[in-house]
Amino acid sequence: MTSKKLKILIDAEMFVYAACAAAETETNWGDDLWTLHVNLDEAKAKFTDKLDYVIERVCTKYPGKSNIHYSVLFCLSDKENFRKKVLPTYKLNRAKKRKPVGYTALMDWLWYNYHTWCSIALEADDVIGIKATKPKLPDIPIIVSGDKDLLSIPGFHYNFLHDEFFFLTEEEADRHFLTQVLTGDRTDGYDGCPGVGPKTAEKLLGGAPSWATVVKAYKAHGLSEADALREARVARILRYTDYDHEKGEVILWTPPKDH
């Protein structure tokens, strides 16, 4: 039997965040003085325990459970973000959100102890999306995350937060992308089409989801195709074809001509 080689693509930030949050300890020193601290060794242990668990689950759940070899790549976000040039308010509401104690230190430890990848102006999701959709890959990519945004990337997925393993076709991934354009994501700072939630989006897209349907919904609310395109370019998690690999530049999403 031919050996299967899995490339496990992990959202590094979710892993580090979860490990530090789980290791945070609240201490009451008396006289109304409270502090939070993290034992970094404990956070490292939680990180490696979770990693071992994820690798075991992925190798167990992948179809054809024998003769599996794997490698792990942790994907990280750059400090710059191309989406902020498309929509200046993108993730602006997250600027003051506190990360768990020890987050930066654990991220530094990850950087020097594991295989990592970060690209200029890209988020971790984009790195995962590009790596997962590269044509003629020698390895089989497995996306490991708990972020719904990555449902717009076709391929094998493992949601480590819910222990769910599944495969998305390109059609299913495209549908999720158009759904995101309609519903927006206020957590990330883009609103989508006014008044359109997940159920309405599902009804609008029906059995033949298309860009024309998205534009029609936007225009029905007094907006333009340009408004819809701006939201789409923010919502789009990059695939291999959305990036100029020679220039190292993002190719902003453009609707297919037949849509």
PDB file of C-alpha atoms in Angstrom:
ATOM      1  CA  MET A   1       0.000   0.000   0.000  1.00  0.00           C
ATOM      2  CA  THR A   2       1.300   3.463  -0.921  1.00  0.00           C
ATOM      3  CA  SER A   3       2.088   5.618   2.082  1.00  0.00           C
ATOM      4  CA  LYS A   4      -0.105   8.664   2.574  1.00  0.00           C
ATOM      5  CA  LYS A   5       1.686  11.878   3.478  1.00  0.00           C
ATOM      6  CA  LEU A   6      -0.443  14.432   5.287  1.00  0.00           C
ATOM      7  CA  LYS A   7       0.482  18.107   5.531  1.00  0.00           C
ATOM      8  CA  ILE A   8      -1.251  19.294   8.700  1.00  0.00           C
ATOM      9  CA  LEU A   9      -1.827  23.050   8.404  1.00  0.00           C
ATOM     10  CA  ILE A  10      -2.539  24.585  11.815  1.00  0.00           C
ATOM     11  CA  ASP A  11      -3.827  28.013  12.787  1.00  0.00           C
ATOM     12  CA  ALA A  12      -0.993  28.818  15.190  1.00  0.00           C
ATOM     13  CA  GLU A  13      -2.739  31.767  16.826  1.00  0.00           C
ATOM     14  CA  MET A  14      -5.759  29.741  17.906  1.00  0.00           C
ATOM     15  CA  PHE A  15      -3.472  27.108  19.432  1.00  0.00           C
ATOM     16  CA  VAL A  16      -1.354  29.638  21.320  1.00  0.00           C
ATOM     17  CA  TYR A  17      -4.383  31.618  22.485  1.00  0.00           C
ATOM     18  CA  ALA A  18      -6.113  28.479  23.802  1.00  0.00           C
ATOM     19  CA  ALA A  19      -2.991  27.232  25.619  1.00  0.00           C
ATOM     20  CA  CYS A  20      -2.334  30.540  27.366  1.00  0.00           C
ATOM     21  CA  ALA A  21      -5.983  31.096  28.252  1.00  0.00           C
ATOM     22  CA  ALA A  22      -6.151  27.628  29.796  1.00  0.00           C
ATOM     23  CA  ALA A  23      -2.977  28.304  31.818  1.00  0.00           C
ATOM     24  CA  GLU A  24      -4.026  31.710  33.179  1.00  0.00           C
ATOM     25  CA  THR A  25      -4.333  31.793  36.967  1.00  0.00           C
ATOM     26  CA  GLU A  26      -6.207  34.477  38.908  1.00  0.00           C
ATOM     27  CA  THR A  27      -4.730  35.373  42.301  1.00  0.00           C
ATOM     28  CA  ASN A  28      -6.267  37.386  45.133  1.00  0.00           C
ATOM     29  CA  TRP A  29      -3.458  39.031  47.133  1.00  0.00           C
ATOM     30  CA  GLY A  30      -5.820  40.700  49.564  1.00  0.00           C
ATOM     31  CA  ASP A  31      -6.608  44.391  50.025  1.00  0.00           C
ATOM     32  CA  ASP A  32      -8.546  44.281  46.719  1.00  0.00           C
ATOM     33  CA  LEU A  33      -5.409  43.401  44.740  1.00  0.00           C
ATOM     34  CA  TRP A  34      -5.932  40.761  42.050  1.00  0.00           C
ATOM     35  CA  THR A  35      -3.507  39.616  39.373  1.00  0.00           C
ATOM     36  CA  LEU A  36      -3.395  37.225  36.456  1.00  0.00           C
ATOM     37  CA  HIS A  37      -0.291  35.183  35.710  1.00  0.00           C
ATOM     38  CA  VAL A  38       0.773  32.270  33.536  1.00  0.00           C
ATOM     39  CA  ASN A  39       3.381  29.635  34.151  1.00  0.00           C
ATOM     40  CA  LEU A  40       4.885  29.437  30.675  1.00  0.00           C
ATOM     41  CA  ASP A  41       5.963  25.819  31.172  1.00  0.00           C
ATOM     42  CA  GLU A  42       2.343  24.954  31.909  1.00  0.00           C
ATOM     43  CA  ALA A  43       1.208  26.792  28.778  1.00  0.00           C
ATOM     44  CA  LYS A  44       3.830  24.916  26.714  1.00  0.00           C
ATOM     45  CA  ALA A  45       2.607  21.617  28.146  1.00  0.00           C
ATOM     46  CA  LYS A  46      -1.010  22.438  27.270  1.00  0.00           C
ATOM     47  CA  PHE A  47       0.120  23.419  23.765  1.00  0.00           C
ATOM     48  CA  THR A  48       2.045  20.199  23.141  1.00  0.00           C
ATOM     49  CA  ASP A  49      -0.719  18.056  24.658  1.00  0.00           C
ATOM     50  CA  LYS A  50      -3.246  19.640  22.287  1.00  0.00           C
ATOM     51  CA  LEU A  51      -0.898  19.211  19.340  1.00  0.00           C
ATOM     52  CA  ASP A  52      -0.354  15.515  20.124  1.00  0.00           C
ATOM     53  CA  TYR A  53      -4.110  15.049  20.448  1.00  0.00           C
ATOM     54  CA  VAL A  54      -4.834  16.796  17.121  1.00  0.00           C
ATOM     55  CA  ILE A  55      -2.208  14.777  15.247  1.00  0.00           C
ATOM     56  CA  GLU A  56      -3.594  11.547  16.679  1.00  0.00           C
ATOM     57  CA  ARG A  57      -7.178  12.504  15.770  1.00  0.00           C
ATOM     58  CA  VAL A  58      -6.285  13.623  12.240  1.00  0.00           C
ATOM     59  CA  CYS A  59      -4.339  10.450  11.518  1.00  0.00           C
ATOM     60  CA  THR A  60      -7.173   8.365  12.968  1.00  0.00           C
ATOM     61  CA  LYS A  61      -9.989  10.143  11.153  1.00  0.00           C
ATOM     62  CA  TYR A  62      -8.344  10.424   7.727  1.00  0.00           C
ATOM     63  CA  PRO A  63      -9.783   7.778   5.341  1.00  0.00           C
ATOM     64  CA  GLY A  64      -7.418   4.814   5.015  1.00  0.00           C
ATOM     65  CA  LYS A  65      -5.947   4.818   8.491  1.00  0.00           C
ATOM     66  CA  SER A  66      -2.782   2.802   7.861  1.00  0.00           C
ATOM     67  CA  ASN A  67       0.663   3.792   6.619  1.00  0.00           C
ATOM     68  CA  ILE A  68       0.106   7.488   7.308  1.00  0.00           C
ATOM     69  CA  HIS A  69       3.046   9.860   7.504  1.00  0.00           C
ATOM     70  CA  TYR A  70       2.641  13.527   8.314  1.00  0.00           C
ATOM     71  CA  SER A  71       4.311  16.892   8.716  1.00  0.00           C
ATOM     72  CA  VAL A  72       3.019  19.914  10.629  1.00  0.00           C
ATOM     73  CA  LEU A  73       3.099  23.550   9.541  1.00  0.00           C
ATOM     74  CA  PHE A  74       1.985  26.313  11.900  1.00  0.00           C
ATOM     75  CA  CYS A  75       0.585  29.307   9.991  1.00  0.00           C
ATOM     76  CA  LEU A  76       0.801  32.823  11.425  1.00  0.00           C
ATOM     77  CA  SER A  77      -0.469  36.318  10.608  1.00  0.00           C
ATOM     78  CA  ASP A  78       1.753  39.208   9.599  1.00  0.00           C
ATOM     79  CA  LYS A  79       1.515  42.509  11.504  1.00  0.00           C
ATOM     80  CA  GLU A  80       0.335  44.163   8.290  1.00  0.00           C
ATOM     81  CA  ASN A  81      -2.958  43.168   6.657  1.00  0.00           C
ATOM     82  CA  PHE A  82      -3.900  43.773   3.025  1.00  0.00           C
ATOM     83  CA  ARG A  83      -7.605  43.934   3.954  1.00  0.00           C
ATOM     84  CA  LYS A  84      -7.105  47.198   5.835  1.00  0.00           C
ATOM     85  CA  LYS A  85      -6.298  48.870   2.520  1.00  0.00           C
ATOM     86  CA  VAL A  86      -9.588  47.571   1.112  1.00  0.00           C
ATOM     87  CA  LEU A  87     -11.611  48.426   4.239  1.00  0.00           C
ATOM     88  CA  PRO A  88      -9.841  50.616   6.852  1.00  0.00           C
ATOM     89  CA  THR A  89     -12.268  49.524   9.600  1.00  0.00           C
ATOM     90  CA  TYR A  90     -11.348  45.842   9.178  1.00  0.00           C
ATOM     91  CA  LYS A  91     -10.753  44.326  12.654  1.00  0.00           C
ATOM     92  CA  LEU A  92     -10.495  47.814  14.118  1.00  0.00           C
ATOM     93  CA  ASN A  93     -12.768  46.704  16.947  1.00  0.00           C
ATOM     94  CA  ARG A  94     -10.175  44.086  17.980  1.00  0.00           C
ATOM     95  CA  ALA A  95      -7.364  46.585  18.498  1.00  0.00           C
ATOM     96  CA  LYS A  96      -7.880  46.819  22.267  1.00  0.00           C
ATOM     97  CA  LYS A  97      -8.950  43.224  22.904  1.00  0.00           C
ATOM     98  CA  ARG A  98      -6.648  41.620  25.458  1.00  0.00           C
ATOM     99  CA  LYS A  99      -4.774  38.470  24.584  1.00  0.00           C
ATOM    100  CA  PRO A 100      -4.075  35.954  27.369  1.00  0.00           C
ATOM    101  CA  VAL A 101      -1.035  36.493  29.578  1.00  0.00           C
ATOM    102  CA  GLY A 102       2.039  34.863  28.067  1.00  0.00           C
ATOM    103  CA  TYR A 103       0.684  34.942  24.503  1.00  0.00           C
ATOM    104  CA  THR A 104       3.678  36.746  22.983  1.00  0.00           C
ATOM    105  CA  ALA A 105       6.202  34.598  24.865  1.00  0.00           C
ATOM    106  CA  LEU A 106       4.520  31.366  23.812  1.00  0.00           C
ATOM    107  CA  MET A 107       4.321  32.581  20.217  1.00  0.00           C
ATOM    108  CA  ASP A 108       8.077  33.283  20.277  1.00  0.00           C
ATOM    109  CA  TRP A 109       8.696  29.788  21.650  1.00  0.00           C
ATOM    110  CA  LEU A 110       6.533  28.319  18.874  1.00  0.00           C
ATOM    111  CA  TRP A 111       8.427  30.295  16.237  1.00  0.00           C
ATOM    112  CA  TYR A 112      11.792  28.844  17.278  1.00  0.00           C
ATOM    113  CA  ASN A 113      10.686  25.292  17.998  1.00  0.00           C
ATOM    114  CA  TYR A 114       8.286  24.379  15.187  1.00  0.00           C
ATOM    115  CA  HIS A 115       7.973  24.735  11.441  1.00  0.00           C
ATOM    116  CA  THR A 116       6.116  28.012  10.885  1.00  0.00           C
ATOM    117  CA  TRP A 117       5.089  30.152   7.926  1.00  0.00           C
ATOM    118  CA  CYS A 118       4.173  33.828   7.713  1.00  0.00           C
ATOM    119  CA  SER A 119       3.793  35.965   4.577  1.00  0.00           C
ATOM    120  CA  ILE A 120       3.786  39.752   4.214  1.00  0.00           C
ATOM    121  CA  ALA A 121       0.349  41.355   4.743  1.00  0.00           C
ATOM    122  CA  LEU A 122      -1.445  38.004   5.026  1.00  0.00           C
ATOM    123  CA  GLU A 123      -3.432  36.499   7.878  1.00  0.00           C
ATOM    124  CA  ALA A 124      -2.886  32.953   9.102  1.00  0.00           C
ATOM    125  CA  ASP A 125      -6.108  31.902   7.343  1.00  0.00           C
ATOM    126  CA  ASP A 126      -4.722  33.148   4.025  1.00  0.00           C
ATOM    127  CA  VAL A 127      -1.479  31.221   4.485  1.00  0.00           C
ATOM    128  CA  ILE A 128      -3.515  28.090   5.205  1.00  0.00           C
ATOM    129  CA  GLY A 129      -5.796  28.696   2.228  1.00  0.00           C
ATOM    130  CA  ILE A 130      -2.903  29.200  -0.182  1.00  0.00           C
ATOM    131  CA  LYS A 131      -0.993  26.173   1.081  1.00  0.00           C
ATOM    132  CA  ALA A 132      -4.116  23.970   1.034  1.00  0.00           C
ATOM    133  CA  THR A 133      -5.115  24.801  -2.556  1.00  0.00           C
ATOM    134  CA  LYS A 134      -1.752  24.646  -4.282  1.00  0.00           C
ATOM    135  CA  PRO A 135      -2.181  22.388  -7.332  1.00  0.00           C
ATOM    136  CA  LYS A 136      -0.319  19.076  -7.634  1.00  0.00           C
ATOM    137  CA  LEU A 137       0.750  18.986  -4.000  1.00  0.00           C
ATOM    138  CA  PRO A 138       2.919  15.982  -3.104  1.00  0.00           C
ATOM    139  CA  ASP A 139       1.178  15.865   0.289  1.00  0.00           C
ATOM    140  CA  ILE A 140      -2.501  15.819   1.259  1.00  0.00           C
ATOM    141  CA  PRO A 141      -3.313  19.062   3.120  1.00  0.00           C
ATOM    142  CA  ILE A 142      -5.452  18.926   6.261  1.00  0.00           C
ATOM    143  CA  ILE A 143      -6.734  22.272   7.570  1.00  0.00           C
ATOM    144  CA  VAL A 144      -6.775  22.417  11.385  1.00  0.00           C
ATOM    145  CA  SER A 145      -8.701  25.319  12.860  1.00  0.00           C
ATOM    146  CA  GLY A 146     -11.910  26.282  14.587  1.00  0.00           C
ATOM    147  CA  ASP A 147     -12.508  29.382  12.462  1.00  0.00           C
ATOM    148  CA  LYS A 148     -15.627  29.315  10.273  1.00  0.00           C
ATOM    149  CA  ASP A 149     -13.904  31.600   7.743  1.00  0.00           C
ATOM    150  CA  LEU A 150     -11.842  28.633   6.572  1.00  0.00           C
ATOM    151  CA  LEU A 151     -15.022  26.863   5.441  1.00  0.00           C
ATOM    152  CA  SER A 152     -14.512  28.854   2.240  1.00  0.00           C
ATOM    153  CA  ILE A 153     -11.440  26.741   1.470  1.00  0.00           C
ATOM    154  CA  PRO A 154     -12.053  23.378  -0.252  1.00  0.00           C
ATOM    155  CA  GLY A 155     -10.402  20.222   1.035  1.00  0.00           C
ATOM    156  CA  PHE A 156     -10.064  18.202   4.231  1.00  0.00           C
ATOM    157  CA  HIS A 157     -10.775  20.017   7.499  1.00  0.00           C
ATOM    158  CA  TYR A 158     -10.410  19.167  11.162  1.00  0.00           C
ATOM    159  CA  ASN A 159     -12.201  21.470  13.601  1.00  0.00           C
ATOM    160  CA  PHE A 160     -10.191  20.819  16.757  1.00  0.00           C
ATOM    161  CA  LEU A 161     -12.662  22.760  18.911  1.00  0.00           C
ATOM    162  CA  HIS A 162     -15.504  20.338  18.108  1.00  0.00           C
ATOM    163  CA  ASP A 163     -13.528  17.238  17.080  1.00  0.00           C
ATOM    164  CA  GLU A 164     -15.100  17.312  13.609  1.00  0.00           C
ATOM    165  CA  PHE A 165     -13.400  15.945  10.478  1.00  0.00           C
ATOM    166  CA  PHE A 166     -14.970  16.702   7.094  1.00  0.00           C
ATOM    167  CA  PHE A 167     -14.298  17.384   3.423  1.00  0.00           C
ATOM    168  CA  LEU A 168     -15.538  20.426   1.491  1.00  0.00           C
ATOM    169  CA  THR A 169     -15.903  20.459  -2.277  1.00  0.00           C
ATOM    170  CA  GLU A 170     -15.019  23.583  -4.226  1.00  0.00           C
ATOM    171  CA  GLU A 171     -18.729  24.220  -4.776  1.00  0.00           C
ATOM    172  CA  GLU A 172     -19.435  24.010  -1.044  1.00  0.00           C
ATOM    173  CA  ALA A 173     -16.509  26.315  -0.265  1.00  0.00           C
ATOM    174  CA  ASP A 174     -17.662  28.833  -2.890  1.00  0.00           C
ATOM    175  CA  ARG A 175     -21.149  28.817  -1.414  1.00  0.00           C
ATOM    176  CA  HIS A 176     -19.776  29.556   2.036  1.00  0.00           C
ATOM    177  CA  PHE A 177     -17.746  32.438   0.607  1.00  0.00           C
ATOM    178  CA  LEU A 178     -20.841  34.013  -0.983  1.00  0.00           C
ATOM    179  CA  THR A 179     -22.717  33.466   2.272  1.00  0.00           C
ATOM    180  CA  GLN A 180     -20.016  35.399   4.118  1.00  0.00           C
ATOM    181  CA  VAL A 181     -20.281  38.249   1.611  1.00  0.00           C
ATOM    182  CA  LEU A 182     -24.008  38.455   2.316  1.00  0.00           C
ATOM    183  CA  THR A 183     -23.940  38.058   6.098  1.00  0.00           C
ATOM    184  CA  GLY A 184     -20.680  39.873   6.832  1.00  0.00           C
ATOM    185  CA  ASP A 185     -18.788  39.353  10.065  1.00  0.00           C
ATOM    186  CA  ARG A 186     -19.115  42.115  12.634  1.00  0.00           C
ATOM    187  CA  THR A 187     -16.423  40.483  14.750  1.00  0.00           C
ATOM    188  CA  ASP A 188     -14.023  41.227  11.882  1.00  0.00           C
ATOM    189  CA  GLY A 189     -15.501  44.661  11.200  1.00  0.00           C
ATOM    190  CA  TYR A 190     -17.403  44.214   7.945  1.00  0.00           C
ATOM    191  CA  ASP A 191     -21.196  44.290   7.828  1.00  0.00           C
ATOM    192  CA  GLY A 192     -22.189  42.461   4.648  1.00  0.00           C
ATOM    193  CA  CYS A 193     -25.631  43.131   3.208  1.00  0.00           C
ATOM    194  CA  PRO A 194     -28.005  44.907   5.632  1.00  0.00           C
ATOM    195  CA  GLY A 195     -30.633  42.644   7.165  1.00  0.00           C
ATOM    196  CA  VAL A 196     -29.190  39.409   5.758  1.00  0.00           C
ATOM    197  CA  GLY A 197     -28.401  36.682   8.269  1.00  0.00           C
ATOM    198  CA  PRO A 198     -27.410  33.045   7.676  1.00  0.00           C
ATOM    199  CA  LYS A 199     -30.975  31.798   7.077  1.00  0.00           C
ATOM    200  CA  THR A 200     -31.809  34.603   4.648  1.00  0.00           C
ATOM    201  CA  ALA A 201     -28.512  34.089   2.836  1.00  0.00           C
ATOM    202  CA  GLU A 202     -29.232  30.370   2.470  1.00  0.00           C
ATOM    203  CA  LYS A 203     -32.663  31.161   1.021  1.00  0.00           C
ATOM    204  CA  LEU A 204     -31.309  33.796  -1.365  1.00  0.00           C
ATOM    205  CA  LEU A 205     -28.513  31.602  -2.707  1.00  0.00           C
ATOM    206  CA  GLY A 206     -30.826  28.596  -3.105  1.00  0.00           C
ATOM    207  CA  GLY A 207     -29.643  25.715  -5.223  1.00  0.00           C
ATOM    208  CA  ALA A 208     -27.539  27.789  -7.617  1.00  0.00           C
ATOM    209  CA  PRO A 209     -25.488  30.342  -5.652  1.00  0.00           C
ATOM    210  CA  SER A 210     -24.048  33.109  -7.811  1.00  0.00           C
ATOM    211  CA  TRP A 211     -22.409  36.513  -7.631  1.00  0.00           C
ATOM    212  CA  ALA A 212     -25.411  37.958  -9.477  1.00  0.00           C
ATOM    213  CA  THR A 213     -27.644  36.916  -6.565  1.00  0.00           C
ATOM    214  CA  VAL A 214     -25.330  38.641  -4.098  1.00  0.00           C
ATOM    215  CA  VAL A 215     -25.301  41.865  -6.142  1.00  0.00           C
ATOM    216  CA  LYS A 216     -29.097  41.785  -6.465  1.00  0.00           C
ATOM    217  CA  ALA A 217     -29.437  41.537  -2.666  1.00  0.00           C
ATOM    218  CA  TYR A 218     -27.110  44.493  -2.150  1.00  0.00           C
ATOM    219  CA  LYS A 219     -28.932  46.630  -4.718  1.00  0.00           C
ATOM    220  CA  ALA A 220     -32.267  45.792  -3.067  1.00  0.00           C
ATOM    221  CA  HIS A 221     -30.920  47.582   0.012  1.00  0.00           C
ATOM    222  CA  GLY A 222     -29.749  50.654  -1.871  1.00  0.00           C
ATOM    223  CA  LEU A 223     -26.137  49.563  -2.223  1.00  0.00           C
ATOM    224  CA  SER A 224     -24.022  48.997  -5.318  1.00  0.00           C
ATOM    225  CA  GLU A 225     -22.015  46.168  -6.832  1.00  0.00           C
ATOM    226  CA  ALA A 226     -18.899  48.090  -5.766  1.00  0.00           C
ATOM    227  CA  ASP A 227     -20.109  47.847  -2.155  1.00  0.00           C
ATOM    228  CA  ALA A 228     -20.608  44.102  -2.543  1.00  0.00           C
ATOM    229  CA  LEU A 229     -17.185  43.703  -4.165  1.00  0.00           C
ATOM    230  CA  ARG A 230     -15.478  45.559  -1.301  1.00  0.00           C
ATOM    231  CA  GLU A 231     -17.081  43.197   1.232  1.00  0.00           C
ATOM    232  CA  ALA A 232     -16.173  40.183  -0.927  1.00  0.00           C
ATOM    233  CA  ARG A 233     -12.519  41.184  -1.078  1.00  0.00           C
ATOM    234  CA  VAL A 234     -12.420  41.470   2.691  1.00  0.00           C
ATOM    235  CA  ALA A 235     -14.313  38.202   3.240  1.00  0.00           C
ATOM    236  CA  ARG A 236     -12.225  36.234   0.760  1.00  0.00           C
ATOM    237  CA  ILE A 237      -9.774  33.816   2.370  1.00  0.00           C
ATOM    238  CA  LEU A 238      -7.025  33.549  -0.218  1.00  0.00           C
ATOM    239  CA  ARG A 239      -6.554  30.471  -2.344  1.00  0.00           C
ATOM    240  CA  TYR A 240      -3.478  29.665  -4.382  1.00  0.00           C
ATOM    241  CA  THR A 241      -4.819  31.548  -7.422  1.00  0.00           C
ATOM    242  CA  ASP A 242      -5.503  34.684  -5.350  1.00  0.00           C
ATOM    243  CA  TYR A 243      -1.800  35.337  -4.885  1.00  0.00           C
ATOM    244  CA  ASP A 244       0.972  36.382  -7.261  1.00  0.00           C
ATOM    245  CA  HIS A 245       3.754  34.093  -6.070  1.00  0.00           C
ATOM    246  CA  GLU A 246       6.483  35.774  -8.135  1.00  0.00           C
ATOM    247  CA  LYS A 247       5.715  39.296  -6.918  1.00  0.00           C
ATOM    248  CA  GLY A 248       4.539  38.283  -3.454  1.00  0.00           C
ATOM    249  CA  GLU A 249       1.311  40.254  -3.891  1.00  0.00           C
ATOM    250  CA  VAL A 250      -2.373  39.606  -3.289  1.00  0.00           C
ATOM    251  CA  ILE A 251      -4.620  39.368  -6.329  1.00  0.00           C
ATOM    252  CA  LEU A 252      -7.841  40.978  -5.133  1.00  0.00           C
ATOM    253  CA  TRP A 253     -10.876  38.801  -5.839  1.00  0.00           C
ATOM    254  CA  THR A 254     -12.842  39.519  -9.026  1.00  0.00           C
ATOM    255  CA  PRO A 255     -16.180  37.872  -9.884  1.00  0.00           C
ATOM    256  CA  PRO A 256     -15.982  35.148 -12.546  1.00  0.00           C
ATOM    257  CA  LYS A 257     -17.217  36.370 -15.929  1.00  0.00           C
ATOM    258  CA  ASP A 258     -19.982  33.767 -16.014  1.00  0.00           C
ATOM    259  CA  HIS A 259     -21.396  35.056 -12.716  1.00  0.00           C
TER     260      HIS A 259
END
